[in-house]
Amino acid sequence: MVRIDAKNLSATEINRRIKDAASSADEIKVVNPQARHNIAVGVLQPCNITIEGSVGYYGASLMDGPEVHIDGNAGWALGENLMSGKITVTKDAGASVAASMRGGEIVVGRNAGARAGISMKGGTLLIGGNAGFLTGFMMQKGRIVVCGDVGDAVGDSMYEGVIYVGGEIGSLGTDAKVEPVSEGELIELWALLEQHGIEDKPRFRKIVSEKKLYHFDKLERLEMSAV
């Protein structure tokens, strides 16, 4: 295992040491992160990274392959553009967690801020608590599972993908609708929760796109041609 003490290092130096270690070690531990921004960015080799403490914005972003465990909180855009691998944060995540995520899995132990899963293109985002407004905004693919409540405008302008909500829904966004959840889906979701140590078995509701915004209507086409 490689241990990196980040206390007196810049974000650039922390990332350089993580990438150097990833090429030769399976286990990497970062201590004293002090909520710095842009930690564990652009790591493209499979490895296990443990960060003992909170991170700032863009933590564990632009990654392809690693498994990252953050023992603390994370600022906004945690796991942005994750290609593959897994990110776990034990406490809360800020706004735009899993933005443009393409694959892999992101797990938030407690609550997530606004715009969770914005422009998601694949993978699974699991939130153990509540999520803020515009969850799944412009989502294109993938799966968002919120065990608690979501704020207003959930699923606004989503194209594809699915959002499961275990608690209350503030309001649906434009072009979003609620569909029935099958018993098979519930069993699969409960198995996912159990895998991550969540014992509750919510009767999830399922939010998908109505697909009414896929095309302009006649009035909009006439307006566009007149411009």
mmCIF file of N, CA and C in Angstrom, residues 36-145:
data_model
loop_
_atom_site.group_PDB
_atom_site.id
_atom_site.type_symbol
_atom_site.label_atom_id
_atom_site.label_comp_id
_atom_site.label_asym_id
_atom_site.label_seq_id
_atom_site.Cartn_x
_atom_site.Cartn_y
_atom_site.Cartn_z
ATOM 1 N N ARG A 36 -9.620 19.570 0.067
ATOM 2 C CA ARG A 36 -9.081 20.203 -1.139
ATOM 3 C C ARG A 36 -9.902 19.843 -2.372
ATOM 4 N N HIS A 37 -9.902 20.753 -3.337
ATOM 5 C CA HIS A 37 -10.596 20.527 -4.595
ATOM 6 C C HIS A 37 -9.739 19.682 -5.543
ATOM 7 N N ASN A 38 -10.414 19.022 -6.495
ATOM 8 C CA ASN A 38 -9.736 18.345 -7.611
ATOM 9 C C ASN A 38 -8.766 17.247 -7.171
ATOM 10 N N ILE A 39 -9.142 16.472 -6.176
ATOM 11 C CA ILE A 39 -8.298 15.364 -5.716
ATOM 12 C C ILE A 39 -8.734 14.071 -6.416
ATOM 13 N N ALA A 40 -7.762 13.269 -6.819
ATOM 14 C CA ALA A 40 -7.998 11.990 -7.515
ATOM 15 C C ALA A 40 -8.705 12.220 -8.849
ATOM 16 N N VAL A 41 -8.169 13.143 -9.623
ATOM 17 C CA VAL A 41 -8.738 13.500 -10.927
ATOM 18 C C VAL A 41 -7.937 12.839 -12.051
ATOM 19 N N GLY A 42 -8.641 12.269 -13.015
ATOM 20 C CA GLY A 42 -7.980 11.741 -14.206
ATOM 21 C C GLY A 42 -7.185 10.472 -13.981
ATOM 22 N N VAL A 43 -7.577 9.655 -13.002
ATOM 23 C CA VAL A 43 -6.898 8.377 -12.764
ATOM 24 C C VAL A 43 -7.513 7.331 -13.692
ATOM 25 N N LEU A 44 -6.697 6.702 -14.524
ATOM 26 C CA LEU A 44 -7.202 5.827 -15.584
ATOM 27 C C LEU A 44 -6.815 4.367 -15.411
ATOM 28 N N GLN A 45 -6.140 4.019 -14.317
ATOM 29 C CA GLN A 45 -5.783 2.625 -14.069
ATOM 30 C C GLN A 45 -6.646 2.049 -12.947
ATOM 31 N N PRO A 46 -7.008 0.772 -13.033
ATOM 32 C CA PRO A 46 -7.715 0.134 -11.917
ATOM 33 C C PRO A 46 -6.845 0.115 -10.667
ATOM 34 N N CYS A 47 -7.386 0.585 -9.564
ATOM 35 C CA CYS A 47 -6.694 0.577 -8.274
ATOM 36 C C CYS A 47 -7.729 0.931 -7.215
ATOM 37 N N ASN A 48 -7.342 0.812 -5.944
ATOM 38 C CA ASN A 48 -8.215 1.162 -4.829
ATOM 39 C C ASN A 48 -7.638 2.370 -4.112
ATOM 40 N N ILE A 49 -8.421 3.437 -4.049
ATOM 41 C CA ILE A 49 -7.977 4.683 -3.420
ATOM 42 C C ILE A 49 -8.892 4.975 -2.235
ATOM 43 N N THR A 50 -8.314 5.120 -1.064
ATOM 44 C CA THR A 50 -9.059 5.515 0.119
ATOM 45 C C THR A 50 -8.618 6.916 0.513
ATOM 46 N N ILE A 51 -9.593 7.811 0.670
ATOM 47 C CA ILE A 51 -9.306 9.187 1.091
ATOM 48 C C ILE A 51 -9.895 9.368 2.482
ATOM 49 N N GLU A 52 -9.042 9.572 3.460
ATOM 50 C CA GLU A 52 -9.477 9.673 4.855
ATOM 51 C C GLU A 52 -9.776 11.125 5.196
ATOM 52 N N GLY A 53 -10.990 11.534 4.900
ATOM 53 C CA GLY A 53 -11.410 12.905 5.148
ATOM 54 C C GLY A 53 -12.215 13.431 3.979
ATOM 55 N N SER A 54 -12.700 14.652 4.114
ATOM 56 C CA SER A 54 -13.566 15.239 3.105
ATOM 57 C C SER A 54 -12.771 15.823 1.943
ATOM 58 N N VAL A 55 -13.446 15.904 0.789
ATOM 59 C CA VAL A 55 -12.832 16.503 -0.398
ATOM 60 C C VAL A 55 -13.719 17.649 -0.878
ATOM 61 N N GLY A 56 -13.142 18.547 -1.679
ATOM 62 C CA GLY A 56 -13.880 19.684 -2.214
ATOM 63 C C GLY A 56 -14.556 19.339 -3.524
ATOM 64 N N TYR A 57 -14.645 20.332 -4.411
ATOM 65 C CA TYR A 57 -15.343 20.089 -5.672
ATOM 66 C C TYR A 57 -14.509 19.274 -6.649
ATOM 67 N N TYR A 58 -15.187 18.606 -7.568
ATOM 68 C CA TYR A 58 -14.601 17.754 -8.609
ATOM 69 C C TYR A 58 -13.740 16.627 -8.052
ATOM 70 N N GLY A 59 -14.039 16.141 -6.873
ATOM 71 C CA GLY A 59 -13.313 14.998 -6.344
ATOM 72 C C GLY A 59 -13.567 13.752 -7.175
ATOM 73 N N ALA A 60 -12.527 12.960 -7.403
ATOM 74 C CA ALA A 60 -12.631 11.684 -8.128
ATOM 75 C C ALA A 60 -13.356 11.846 -9.469
ATOM 76 N N SER A 61 -13.037 12.886 -10.189
ATOM 77 C CA SER A 61 -13.683 13.126 -11.477
ATOM 78 C C SER A 61 -12.783 12.660 -12.618
ATOM 79 N N LEU A 62 -13.386 12.504 -13.803
ATOM 80 C CA LEU A 62 -12.656 12.130 -15.020
ATOM 81 C C LEU A 62 -11.869 10.835 -14.813
ATOM 82 N N MET A 63 -12.499 9.850 -14.207
ATOM 83 C CA MET A 63 -11.815 8.594 -13.898
ATOM 84 C C MET A 63 -12.320 7.452 -14.779
ATOM 85 N N ASP A 64 -11.466 6.452 -14.940
ATOM 86 C CA ASP A 64 -11.831 5.263 -15.710
ATOM 87 C C ASP A 64 -11.169 4.047 -15.073
ATOM 88 N N GLY A 65 -11.872 3.393 -14.141
ATOM 89 C CA GLY A 65 -11.354 2.149 -13.590
ATOM 90 C C GLY A 65 -11.172 2.049 -12.101
ATOM 91 N N PRO A 66 -10.725 3.104 -11.404
ATOM 92 C CA PRO A 66 -10.438 2.951 -9.974
ATOM 93 C C PRO A 66 -11.680 2.788 -9.116
ATOM 94 N N GLU A 67 -11.473 2.269 -7.911
ATOM 95 C CA GLU A 67 -12.486 2.287 -6.866
ATOM 96 C C GLU A 67 -12.013 3.261 -5.794
ATOM 97 N N VAL A 68 -12.848 4.259 -5.509
ATOM 98 C CA VAL A 68 -12.469 5.328 -4.578
ATOM 99 C C VAL A 68 -13.437 5.343 -3.406
ATOM 100 N N HIS A 69 -12.902 5.336 -2.208
ATOM 101 C CA HIS A 69 -13.714 5.420 -0.987
ATOM 102 C C HIS A 69 -13.325 6.694 -0.263
ATOM 103 N N ILE A 70 -14.315 7.579 -0.070
ATOM 104 C CA ILE A 70 -14.089 8.855 0.609
ATOM 105 C C ILE A 70 -14.775 8.799 1.969
ATOM 106 N N ASP A 71 -13.997 8.856 3.019
ATOM 107 C CA ASP A 71 -14.537 8.796 4.371
ATOM 108 C C ASP A 71 -14.792 10.222 4.854
ATOM 109 N N GLY A 72 -15.915 10.773 4.415
ATOM 110 C CA GLY A 72 -16.248 12.156 4.752
ATOM 111 C C GLY A 72 -17.272 12.694 3.786
ATOM 112 N N ASN A 73 -17.240 14.013 3.564
ATOM 113 C CA ASN A 73 -18.142 14.683 2.637
ATOM 114 C C ASN A 73 -17.429 14.986 1.325
ATOM 115 N N ALA A 74 -18.212 15.358 0.314
ATOM 116 C CA ALA A 74 -17.641 15.766 -0.973
ATOM 117 C C ALA A 74 -18.370 17.009 -1.467
ATOM 118 N N GLY A 75 -17.616 17.911 -2.086
ATOM 119 C CA GLY A 75 -18.209 19.110 -2.672
ATOM 120 C C GLY A 75 -18.932 18.795 -3.966
ATOM 121 N N TRP A 76 -19.269 19.844 -4.721
ATOM 122 C CA TRP A 76 -20.066 19.609 -5.917
ATOM 123 C C TRP A 76 -19.265 18.913 -7.015
ATOM 124 N N ALA A 77 -20.023 18.228 -7.890
ATOM 125 C CA ALA A 77 -19.479 17.524 -9.070
ATOM 126 C C ALA A 77 -18.595 16.337 -8.717
ATOM 127 N N LEU A 78 -18.872 15.675 -7.615
ATOM 128 C CA LEU A 78 -18.169 14.434 -7.294
ATOM 129 C C LEU A 78 -18.385 13.419 -8.422
ATOM 130 N N GLY A 79 -17.310 12.809 -8.907
ATOM 131 C CA GLY A 79 -17.426 11.754 -9.911
ATOM 132 C C GLY A 79 -17.849 12.237 -11.283
ATOM 133 N N GLU A 80 -17.638 13.514 -11.568
ATOM 134 C CA GLU A 80 -18.026 14.052 -12.886
ATOM 135 C C GLU A 80 -17.356 13.262 -14.006
ATOM 136 N N ASN A 81 -18.167 12.821 -14.962
ATOM 137 C CA ASN A 81 -17.688 12.101 -16.149
ATOM 138 C C ASN A 81 -17.005 10.775 -15.822
ATOM 139 N N LEU A 82 -17.451 10.098 -14.783
ATOM 140 C CA LEU A 82 -16.923 8.764 -14.473
ATOM 141 C C LEU A 82 -17.206 7.815 -15.634
ATOM 142 N N MET A 83 -16.174 7.116 -16.099
ATOM 143 C CA MET A 83 -16.328 6.174 -17.209
ATOM 144 C C MET A 83 -16.593 4.763 -16.697
ATOM 145 N N SER A 84 -15.793 4.321 -15.733
ATOM 146 C CA SER A 84 -15.990 3.021 -15.101
ATOM 147 C C SER A 84 -15.324 3.056 -13.737
ATOM 148 N N GLY A 85 -15.680 2.068 -12.903
ATOM 149 C CA GLY A 85 -15.153 2.049 -11.545
ATOM 150 C C GLY A 85 -16.257 2.356 -10.548
ATOM 151 N N LYS A 86 -15.857 2.729 -9.335
ATOM 152 C CA LYS A 86 -16.827 2.947 -8.264
ATOM 153 C C LYS A 86 -16.327 4.033 -7.323
ATOM 154 N N ILE A 87 -17.251 4.893 -6.906
ATOM 155 C CA ILE A 87 -16.934 5.951 -5.946
ATOM 156 C C ILE A 87 -17.945 5.855 -4.807
ATOM 157 N N THR A 88 -17.441 5.823 -3.583
ATOM 158 C CA THR A 88 -18.299 5.814 -2.398
ATOM 159 C C THR A 88 -17.908 6.974 -1.501
ATOM 160 N N VAL A 89 -18.883 7.775 -1.087
ATOM 161 C CA VAL A 89 -18.657 8.828 -0.092
ATOM 162 C C VAL A 89 -19.565 8.517 1.093
ATOM 163 N N THR A 90 -19.001 8.495 2.289
ATOM 164 C CA THR A 90 -19.755 8.012 3.439
ATOM 165 C C THR A 90 -20.794 9.007 3.947
ATOM 166 N N LYS A 91 -20.569 10.291 3.702
ATOM 167 C CA LYS A 91 -21.483 11.309 4.249
ATOM 168 C C LYS A 91 -22.254 11.986 3.108
ATOM 169 N N ASP A 92 -22.173 13.305 2.996
ATOM 170 C CA ASP A 92 -22.980 14.045 2.029
ATOM 171 C C ASP A 92 -22.163 14.441 0.799
ATOM 172 N N ALA A 93 -22.873 14.648 -0.312
ATOM 173 C CA ALA A 93 -22.260 15.151 -1.539
ATOM 174 C C ALA A 93 -22.971 16.439 -1.946
ATOM 175 N N GLY A 94 -22.225 17.373 -2.511
ATOM 176 C CA GLY A 94 -22.792 18.652 -2.911
ATOM 177 C C GLY A 94 -23.575 18.551 -4.210
ATOM 178 N N ALA A 95 -23.781 19.681 -4.844
ATOM 179 C CA ALA A 95 -24.562 19.744 -6.077
ATOM 180 C C ALA A 95 -23.870 18.998 -7.208
ATOM 181 N N SER A 96 -24.686 18.531 -8.143
ATOM 182 C CA SER A 96 -24.211 17.953 -9.413
ATOM 183 C C SER A 96 -23.333 16.722 -9.237
ATOM 184 N N VAL A 97 -23.599 15.913 -8.228
ATOM 185 C CA VAL A 97 -22.892 14.643 -8.110
ATOM 186 C C VAL A 97 -23.206 13.794 -9.335
ATOM 187 N N ALA A 98 -22.198 13.119 -9.865
ATOM 188 C CA ALA A 98 -22.337 12.230 -11.028
ATOM 189 C C ALA A 98 -22.696 12.972 -12.310
ATOM 190 N N ALA A 99 -22.324 14.241 -12.411
ATOM 191 C CA ALA A 99 -22.602 14.994 -13.634
ATOM 192 C C ALA A 99 -21.944 14.323 -14.838
ATOM 193 N N SER A 100 -22.718 14.102 -15.887
ATOM 194 C CA SER A 100 -22.221 13.504 -17.142
ATOM 195 C C SER A 100 -21.589 12.130 -16.941
ATOM 196 N N MET A 101 -21.940 11.465 -15.861
ATOM 197 C CA MET A 101 -21.436 10.112 -15.600
ATOM 198 C C MET A 101 -21.797 9.179 -16.757
ATOM 199 N N ARG A 102 -20.849 8.338 -17.176
ATOM 200 C CA ARG A 102 -21.060 7.464 -18.325
ATOM 201 C C ARG A 102 -21.107 5.979 -17.976
ATOM 202 N N GLY A 103 -20.553 5.598 -16.839
ATOM 203 C CA GLY A 103 -20.548 4.197 -16.440
ATOM 204 C C GLY A 103 -20.084 4.063 -15.012
ATOM 205 N N GLY A 104 -20.098 2.826 -14.506
ATOM 206 C CA GLY A 104 -19.667 2.586 -13.140
ATOM 207 C C GLY A 104 -20.761 2.883 -12.134
ATOM 208 N N GLU A 105 -20.335 3.170 -10.909
ATOM 209 C CA GLU A 105 -21.289 3.328 -9.804
ATOM 210 C C GLU A 105 -20.792 4.396 -8.844
ATOM 211 N N ILE A 106 -21.709 5.251 -8.406
ATOM 212 C CA ILE A 106 -21.416 6.254 -7.386
ATOM 213 C C ILE A 106 -22.431 6.077 -6.256
ATOM 214 N N VAL A 107 -21.933 5.993 -5.034
ATOM 215 C CA VAL A 107 -22.787 5.770 -3.863
ATOM 216 C C VAL A 107 -22.574 6.902 -2.868
ATOM 217 N N VAL A 108 -23.654 7.580 -2.518
ATOM 218 C CA VAL A 108 -23.621 8.653 -1.520
ATOM 219 C C VAL A 108 -24.293 8.125 -0.260
ATOM 220 N N GLY A 109 -23.566 8.123 0.847
ATOM 221 C CA GLY A 109 -24.091 7.524 2.068
ATOM 222 C C GLY A 109 -25.272 8.259 2.650
ATOM 223 N N ARG A 110 -25.257 9.594 2.546
ATOM 224 C CA ARG A 110 -26.349 10.368 3.151
ATOM 225 C C ARG A 110 -27.070 11.167 2.057
ATOM 226 N N ASN A 111 -26.972 12.484 2.068
ATOM 227 C CA ASN A 111 -27.755 13.317 1.161
ATOM 228 C C ASN A 111 -26.913 13.892 0.025
ATOM 229 N N ALA A 112 -27.595 14.267 -1.050
ATOM 230 C CA ALA A 112 -26.944 14.901 -2.193
ATOM 231 C C ALA A 112 -27.648 16.218 -2.492
ATOM 232 N N GLY A 113 -26.904 17.166 -3.037
ATOM 233 C CA GLY A 113 -27.455 18.482 -3.333
ATOM 234 C C GLY A 113 -28.260 18.518 -4.615
ATOM 235 N N ALA A 114 -28.438 19.712 -5.142
ATOM 236 C CA ALA A 114 -29.237 19.913 -6.349
ATOM 237 C C ALA A 114 -28.561 19.308 -7.576
ATOM 238 N N ARG A 115 -29.378 18.989 -8.567
ATOM 239 C CA ARG A 115 -28.938 18.524 -9.887
ATOM 240 C C ARG A 115 -28.109 17.234 -9.823
ATOM 241 N N ALA A 116 -28.442 16.363 -8.904
ATOM 242 C CA ALA A 116 -27.764 15.057 -8.853
ATOM 243 C C ALA A 116 -28.022 14.313 -10.154
ATOM 244 N N GLY A 117 -26.972 13.784 -10.756
ATOM 245 C CA GLY A 117 -27.115 13.025 -11.997
ATOM 246 C C GLY A 117 -27.426 13.877 -13.213
ATOM 247 N N ILE A 118 -27.081 15.147 -13.192
ATOM 248 C CA ILE A 118 -27.347 16.019 -14.332
ATOM 249 C C ILE A 118 -26.627 15.492 -15.576
ATOM 250 N N SER A 119 -27.349 15.367 -16.654
ATOM 251 C CA SER A 119 -26.812 14.920 -17.946
ATOM 252 C C SER A 119 -26.134 13.555 -17.866
ATOM 253 N N MET A 120 -26.626 12.687 -16.976
ATOM 254 C CA MET A 120 -26.069 11.324 -16.869
ATOM 255 C C MET A 120 -26.212 10.577 -18.183
ATOM 256 N N LYS A 121 -25.196 9.806 -18.511
ATOM 257 C CA LYS A 121 -25.189 9.048 -19.761
ATOM 258 C C LYS A 121 -24.996 7.553 -19.541
ATOM 259 N N GLY A 122 -25.044 7.101 -18.284
ATOM 260 C CA GLY A 122 -24.905 5.684 -17.988
ATOM 261 C C GLY A 122 -24.510 5.476 -16.545
ATOM 262 N N GLY A 123 -24.475 4.203 -16.131
ATOM 263 C CA GLY A 123 -24.066 3.872 -14.775
ATOM 264 C C GLY A 123 -25.200 3.998 -13.773
ATOM 265 N N THR A 124 -24.838 3.852 -12.493
ATOM 266 C CA THR A 124 -25.806 3.909 -11.396
ATOM 267 C C THR A 124 -25.355 4.913 -10.354
ATOM 268 N N LEU A 125 -26.270 5.794 -9.957
ATOM 269 C CA LEU A 125 -26.064 6.711 -8.843
ATOM 270 C C LEU A 125 -27.028 6.313 -7.735
ATOM 271 N N LEU A 126 -26.491 5.934 -6.586
ATOM 272 C CA LEU A 126 -27.287 5.535 -5.430
ATOM 273 C C LEU A 126 -27.103 6.566 -4.325
ATOM 274 N N ILE A 127 -28.211 7.115 -3.841
ATOM 275 C CA ILE A 127 -28.184 8.122 -2.777
ATOM 276 C C ILE A 127 -28.954 7.557 -1.588
ATOM 277 N N GLY A 128 -28.259 7.386 -0.465
ATOM 278 C CA GLY A 128 -28.876 6.755 0.694
ATOM 279 C C GLY A 128 -29.906 7.610 1.395
ATOM 280 N N GLY A 129 -29.809 8.939 1.246
ATOM 281 C CA GLY A 129 -30.751 9.861 1.889
ATOM 282 C C GLY A 129 -31.588 10.600 0.879
ATOM 283 N N ASN A 130 -31.602 11.942 1.009
ATOM 284 C CA ASN A 130 -32.408 12.788 0.139
ATOM 285 C C ASN A 130 -31.561 13.405 -0.971
ATOM 286 N N ALA A 131 -32.239 13.895 -2.011
ATOM 287 C CA ALA A 131 -31.582 14.607 -3.103
ATOM 288 C C ALA A 131 -32.335 15.908 -3.362
ATOM 289 N N GLY A 132 -31.621 16.920 -3.860
ATOM 290 C CA GLY A 132 -32.201 18.238 -4.042
ATOM 291 C C GLY A 132 -33.000 18.386 -5.326
ATOM 292 N N PHE A 133 -33.269 19.652 -5.687
ATOM 293 C CA PHE A 133 -34.094 19.919 -6.869
ATOM 294 C C PHE A 133 -33.337 19.588 -8.161
ATOM 295 N N LEU A 134 -34.110 19.349 -9.217
ATOM 296 C CA LEU A 134 -33.573 19.030 -10.551
ATOM 297 C C LEU A 134 -32.727 17.756 -10.565
ATOM 298 N N THR A 135 -33.034 16.819 -9.699
ATOM 299 C CA THR A 135 -32.373 15.516 -9.779
ATOM 300 C C THR A 135 -32.679 14.882 -11.141
ATOM 301 N N GLY A 136 -31.631 14.415 -11.822
ATOM 302 C CA GLY A 136 -31.814 13.791 -13.130
ATOM 303 C C GLY A 136 -32.099 14.770 -14.255
ATOM 304 N N PHE A 137 -31.751 16.036 -14.076
ATOM 305 C CA PHE A 137 -31.992 17.045 -15.105
ATOM 306 C C PHE A 137 -31.256 16.679 -16.402
ATOM 307 N N MET A 138 -31.980 16.625 -17.504
ATOM 308 C CA MET A 138 -31.434 16.311 -18.828
ATOM 309 C C MET A 138 -30.708 14.961 -18.850
ATOM 310 N N MET A 139 -31.153 14.049 -18.026
ATOM 311 C CA MET A 139 -30.582 12.701 -17.976
ATOM 312 C C MET A 139 -30.789 12.005 -19.322
ATOM 313 N N GLN A 140 -29.777 11.294 -19.791
ATOM 314 C CA GLN A 140 -29.835 10.650 -21.093
ATOM 315 C C GLN A 140 -29.791 9.126 -21.032
ATOM 316 N N LYS A 141 -29.294 8.585 -19.940
ATOM 317 C CA LYS A 141 -29.194 7.138 -19.794
ATOM 318 C C LYS A 141 -28.774 6.852 -18.360
ATOM 319 N N GLY A 142 -28.927 5.594 -17.927
ATOM 320 C CA GLY A 142 -28.461 5.215 -16.604
ATOM 321 C C GLY A 142 -29.587 5.108 -15.597
ATOM 322 N N ARG A 143 -29.198 5.033 -14.312
ATOM 323 C CA ARG A 143 -30.155 4.786 -13.239
ATOM 324 C C ARG A 143 -29.785 5.616 -12.023
ATOM 325 N N ILE A 144 -30.767 6.320 -11.476
ATOM 326 C CA ILE A 144 -30.601 7.063 -10.233
ATOM 327 C C ILE A 144 -31.539 6.442 -9.204
ATOM 328 N N VAL A 145 -31.008 6.097 -8.040
ATOM 329 C CA VAL A 145 -31.812 5.515 -6.965
ATOM 330 C C VAL A 145 -31.684 6.417 -5.742
#
